[in-house]
Amino acid sequence: MRGSKDIKKVTLKDIAKEAGISVGAVSLILNNKPCRISEENKEMVKKIAKEKNYVVNQMARALVTKKSHTLALLLPDIQNTFFSALAKQLEEDCRENGYYLMFVNTNDSFENDKKLLMSLDARGVDGIFIIQSNESYYYYQQFKNQVEDLHIPYVMVDRSFDNMECSQVRFDNQKGGYEATKYLIEEGHQKIACIYMDDYCGNGTHRMKGYQQAMTEANLPIEENYLIVGDNRYQSGYNAVQSILESGVTAVMICNDMMTLGFLKGLYECGKKVPKDISVVSYDDSLSDYLFEIELTTVAQNVEILARESTEMMMELLADPWSKPKKLILDPKLIIRNSVIRKRDKRG
Amino acid sequence: MRGSKDIKKVTLKDIAKEAGISVGAVSLILNNKPCRISEENKEMVKKIAKEKNYVVNQMARALVTKKSHTLALLLPDIQNTFFSALAKQLEEDCRENGYYLMFVNTNDSFENDKKLLMSLDARGVDGIFIIQSNESYYYYQQFKNQVEDLHIPYVMVDRSFDNMECSQVRFDNQKGGYEATKYLIEEGHQKIACIYMDDYCGNGTHRMKGYQQAMTEANLPIEENYLIVGDNRYQSGYNAVQSILESGVTAVMICNDMMTLGFLKGLYECGKKVPKDISVVSYDDSLSDYLFEIELTTVAQNVEILARESTEMMMELLADPWSKPKKLILDPKLIIRNSVIRKRDKRG
């Protein structure tokens, strides 16, 4: 702001007064609407608007046109490398489609999901990409009501409820957990732990169910101390190291990269090595820039595809808000690197 | 959205009709304004509003009250660990002060700075925290005009121009670069390289100037191949490895953590170790969670303090938009860890 001359915004009326033509005519010109006004007058009005630093009041315009060309992304944790990569990609895809993207961070809190969704709805964004907080899995009915009461289109991204009828794009989490564990079993491991977020019916729980499925299929026991609950954050992976080392397992499937990072740090501090002392499979494939010695076998969730499909779905909804909701479940992909060591195969 | 019944938003008029009282009275009740209306009627109106899923149109309200209780943060790179930590902290501090915070990502582009600032201004946020793109350092006059033409308060955070008169909170970058380099010199290093972003008059350049200052003070030569230009991103640090190894230096001062991360990865791939083969000092202190073997000596910029001071400054501006701009330059802090090896001290 530049001193007191800007206290008041320039209005169409101010411009009309200076140009000596009607407010309606100025509005038509500045909104590039067809009108029977001389090119000379058009030029003059645009020049005055520029000189006076006229900014279209998009809030006022949005009230009329109902279009803000802005979308929002509800983000659970801006510091999680998977989500920051996804946010960046989504933003690029939206921009290519002529939309700005704003982010809001919920810190994985149900209360914030509620408040921020209401705020975004009322603030006139055209649509919302929702990555719900993990906490919201515990409030299915309330969360569902809240989302269904939105007045604008939304796409659930990465996280959703199985039985929720809405536009959504996410990965098959049980399949990812299953394939990761199956790979460890095929490499000869029999004592395998799983660090997961117990999020009721969320992605963490589904990945753990995939682990259970693979273990059961192979007739391998899941001892009580094989299942370790974390919260998808660094510290919970770090804290899991002692119990994993005491459990006597030879391998561990960790259900997200942030927990893996904490786990690897704790392991390093105990003087233990991957894969010599313990084999690790992780989930997300967002760490390859950060890790040197350890090349992490991991379940990749392709952020480019997730972002592209979500954006496409949003564009379809914006074109036709009453089209039938689509559900798209993407396949995760196991990427095999050197964080798993081959055990003597008893079946061999 | 829940089928066609929601096509139309519920209005005050709808509620007034159902309650059998005037629209004005309903507005007073739902906006919690003092009014002479019976508690019974108040309860009834609130109940109807709730049943009908009435959402206050904040755009319409903001047009009247000029308050949206939303702030925005212009962010150059959401994947940079320093900025994501800062964004999260700022958001928490704003929330404590009763404000939502939205982020927009500029990808360090001047064009995006311009477009997004205009968009946020027109969208009715109450204020903007600006971390300008690096590119904008090259467009001083244009960027300055753009920012000064904003109709809402703003605080420049972390990045700014020395001679720009506006509210700003940032660190003393030259001092940080100076202290990092001085420490390497005190540890006996004489051949020291510097990887920095050549951002004209930005933070990278100031850090490099601090390096020059320390080298000159100690009468140490700066060979042509000691100065390596990067772009603050991972890949440019990775790419610098060969020239650093060929330059014959024993130490390197790297002007941000993302470049350091890339540099360390490249170094690891060449089979070289820190600090055995080369000593490293970095900048930001955002990597301690990510690094295991290497304990990085680094110039810390305290994100908590930066966020708190920026938020305080914003709150003052919101209370009195015409108060005199304040400039706050914070001290960075050298944190000494084990990524620097002591060289034989010729002065000893």
Short mmCIF file of C-alpha atoms in Angstrom, two decimals, chain B residues 76-243:
data_model
loop_
_atom_site.label_atom_id
_atom_site.label_comp_id
_atom_site.label_asym_id
_atom_site.label_seq_id
_atom_site.Cartn_x
_atom_site.Cartn_y
_atom_site.Cartn_z
CA PRO B 76 8.39 -19.99 -3.71
CA ASP B 77 8.79 -23.78 -3.39
CA ILE B 78 6.52 -26.00 -1.35
CA GLN B 79 9.01 -28.89 -1.60
CA ASN B 80 11.86 -26.95 0.00
CA THR B 81 12.06 -28.27 3.57
CA PHE B 82 12.84 -24.81 4.98
CA PHE B 83 9.74 -23.28 3.41
CA SER B 84 7.41 -26.15 4.28
CA ALA B 85 8.52 -25.90 7.92
CA LEU B 86 8.02 -22.12 7.82
CA ALA B 87 4.59 -22.47 6.19
CA LYS B 88 3.43 -24.90 8.84
CA GLN B 89 4.63 -22.69 11.68
CA LEU B 90 3.10 -19.56 10.16
CA GLU B 91 -0.20 -21.35 9.75
CA GLU B 92 -0.21 -22.38 13.42
CA ASP B 93 0.64 -18.86 14.57
CA CYS B 94 -2.08 -17.36 12.37
CA ARG B 95 -4.64 -19.82 13.63
CA GLU B 96 -3.75 -18.88 17.21
CA ASN B 97 -4.56 -15.31 16.23
CA GLY B 98 -7.90 -16.29 14.74
CA TYR B 99 -6.86 -16.31 11.08
CA TYR B 100 -6.81 -19.02 8.47
CA LEU B 101 -3.74 -19.17 6.29
CA MET B 102 -3.80 -20.19 2.65
CA PHE B 103 -0.70 -20.98 0.65
CA VAL B 104 0.06 -20.41 -2.99
CA ASN B 105 3.16 -21.80 -4.66
CA THR B 106 5.00 -19.59 -7.16
CA ASN B 107 7.71 -21.99 -8.26
CA ASP B 108 10.17 -19.09 -7.93
CA SER B 109 8.70 -17.31 -10.94
CA PHE B 110 8.28 -13.53 -11.21
CA GLU B 111 5.23 -13.95 -13.45
CA ASN B 112 3.57 -16.09 -10.80
CA ASP B 113 4.44 -13.56 -8.08
CA LYS B 114 2.64 -10.91 -10.08
CA LYS B 115 -0.40 -12.96 -11.03
CA LEU B 116 -0.91 -14.55 -7.64
CA LEU B 117 -0.48 -11.28 -5.72
CA MET B 118 -3.15 -9.67 -7.89
CA SER B 119 -5.40 -12.66 -7.51
CA LEU B 120 -5.04 -12.76 -3.72
CA ASP B 121 -5.59 -9.01 -3.48
CA ALA B 122 -8.79 -9.26 -5.45
CA ARG B 123 -9.93 -12.38 -3.61
CA GLY B 124 -10.42 -10.57 -0.34
CA VAL B 125 -7.78 -12.01 1.94
CA ASP B 126 -6.98 -9.62 4.78
CA GLY B 127 -3.24 -9.66 4.32
CA ILE B 128 -0.38 -11.43 2.56
CA PHE B 129 2.89 -12.84 3.78
CA ILE B 130 5.19 -12.54 0.79
CA ILE B 131 8.19 -14.75 0.19
CA GLN B 132 9.07 -13.41 -3.22
CA SER B 133 10.42 -15.61 -5.96
CA ASN B 134 14.15 -15.49 -6.59
CA GLU B 135 13.42 -14.33 -10.11
CA SER B 136 11.79 -11.17 -8.76
CA TYR B 137 15.15 -9.90 -7.52
CA TYR B 138 15.88 -9.16 -11.17
CA TYR B 139 12.74 -7.06 -11.56
CA TYR B 140 13.12 -4.71 -8.61
CA GLN B 141 11.10 -1.77 -9.92
CA GLN B 142 8.28 -3.87 -11.36
CA PHE B 143 8.06 -6.07 -8.29
CA LYS B 144 8.18 -3.05 -5.97
CA ASN B 145 5.36 -1.33 -7.88
CA GLN B 146 3.28 -4.48 -7.82
CA VAL B 147 3.67 -4.92 -4.10
CA GLU B 148 3.14 -1.28 -3.26
CA ASP B 149 -0.07 -1.28 -5.27
CA LEU B 150 -1.60 -3.97 -3.08
CA HIS B 151 -4.75 -2.80 -1.34
CA ILE B 152 -4.12 -4.92 1.74
CA PRO B 153 -1.33 -5.15 4.31
CA TYR B 154 1.64 -7.36 3.56
CA VAL B 155 4.79 -8.51 5.30
CA MET B 156 7.84 -9.57 3.32
CA VAL B 157 9.19 -12.72 4.94
CA ASP B 158 12.68 -14.19 4.60
CA ARG B 159 13.38 -12.45 1.29
CA SER B 160 13.36 -8.75 0.53
CA PHE B 161 15.27 -5.90 -1.06
CA ASP B 162 17.68 -3.94 1.15
CA ASN B 163 16.33 -0.60 0.07
CA MET B 164 12.65 -1.45 0.03
CA GLU B 165 10.59 0.46 2.57
CA CYS B 166 8.06 -2.06 3.77
CA SER B 167 7.25 -4.33 6.67
CA GLN B 168 9.70 -7.18 6.59
CA VAL B 169 11.26 -9.89 8.72
CA ARG B 170 14.32 -11.72 7.54
CA PHE B 171 17.71 -12.97 8.54
CA ASP B 172 21.07 -11.29 8.05
CA ASN B 173 22.32 -13.44 5.20
CA GLN B 174 25.72 -11.87 4.75
CA LYS B 175 26.45 -12.42 8.43
CA GLY B 176 25.46 -16.08 8.11
CA GLY B 177 27.74 -16.63 5.13
CA TYR B 178 30.52 -14.78 6.90
CA GLU B 179 30.32 -16.83 10.09
CA ALA B 180 30.09 -20.14 8.23
CA THR B 181 33.20 -19.34 6.21
CA LYS B 182 35.07 -17.86 9.18
CA TYR B 183 34.52 -21.10 11.05
CA LEU B 184 36.03 -23.12 8.19
CA ILE B 185 39.02 -20.77 8.17
CA GLU B 186 39.44 -21.07 11.94
CA GLU B 187 39.49 -24.84 11.53
CA GLY B 188 42.51 -24.41 9.27
CA HIS B 189 40.92 -24.51 5.81
CA GLN B 190 42.38 -22.15 3.21
CA LYS B 191 41.02 -23.49 -0.04
CA ILE B 192 37.30 -23.04 0.36
CA ALA B 193 34.62 -23.11 -2.34
CA CYS B 194 31.13 -21.62 -2.23
CA ILE B 195 28.02 -22.94 -3.99
CA TYR B 196 25.41 -20.18 -4.11
CA MET B 197 22.44 -18.96 -6.04
CA ASP B 198 23.35 -15.91 -8.10
CA ASP B 199 20.11 -14.05 -7.36
CA TYR B 200 21.36 -10.52 -8.06
CA CYS B 201 20.67 -8.93 -4.67
CA GLY B 202 18.93 -11.83 -2.96
CA ASN B 203 19.76 -14.08 -0.03
CA GLY B 204 22.08 -16.34 -2.02
CA THR B 205 24.20 -13.46 -3.20
CA HIS B 206 24.37 -11.99 0.29
CA ARG B 207 25.52 -15.30 1.72
CA MET B 208 28.20 -15.46 -0.95
CA LYS B 209 29.24 -11.91 -0.05
CA GLY B 210 29.68 -13.07 3.53
CA TYR B 211 31.96 -15.80 2.20
CA GLN B 212 33.95 -13.22 0.22
CA GLN B 213 34.19 -10.99 3.27
CA ALA B 214 35.61 -13.77 5.47
CA MET B 215 38.05 -14.92 2.79
CA THR B 216 39.28 -11.38 2.13
CA GLU B 217 39.66 -10.64 5.84
CA ALA B 218 41.84 -13.74 6.18
CA ASN B 219 43.84 -12.82 3.05
CA LEU B 220 42.81 -16.04 1.35
CA PRO B 221 42.50 -16.13 -2.42
CA ILE B 222 39.18 -16.85 -4.11
CA GLU B 223 40.14 -18.74 -7.25
CA GLU B 224 37.78 -18.54 -10.18
CA ASN B 225 36.67 -22.15 -9.76
CA TYR B 226 35.85 -21.66 -6.06
CA LEU B 227 32.61 -19.85 -6.90
CA ILE B 228 29.96 -22.20 -8.22
CA VAL B 229 26.51 -21.01 -9.17
CA GLY B 230 23.47 -23.13 -8.35
CA ASP B 231 19.74 -22.41 -8.22
CA ASN B 232 18.86 -23.42 -4.64
CA ARG B 233 17.50 -26.75 -5.90
CA TYR B 234 18.68 -30.29 -5.31
CA GLN B 235 19.92 -30.95 -8.83
CA SER B 236 22.28 -27.97 -8.94
CA GLY B 237 24.03 -29.18 -5.77
CA TYR B 238 24.30 -32.64 -7.28
CA ASN B 239 25.75 -31.19 -10.48
CA ALA B 240 28.39 -29.18 -8.58
CA VAL B 241 30.20 -32.24 -7.24
CA GLN B 242 32.61 -32.75 -10.15
CA SER B 243 33.83 -29.16 -10.32
#
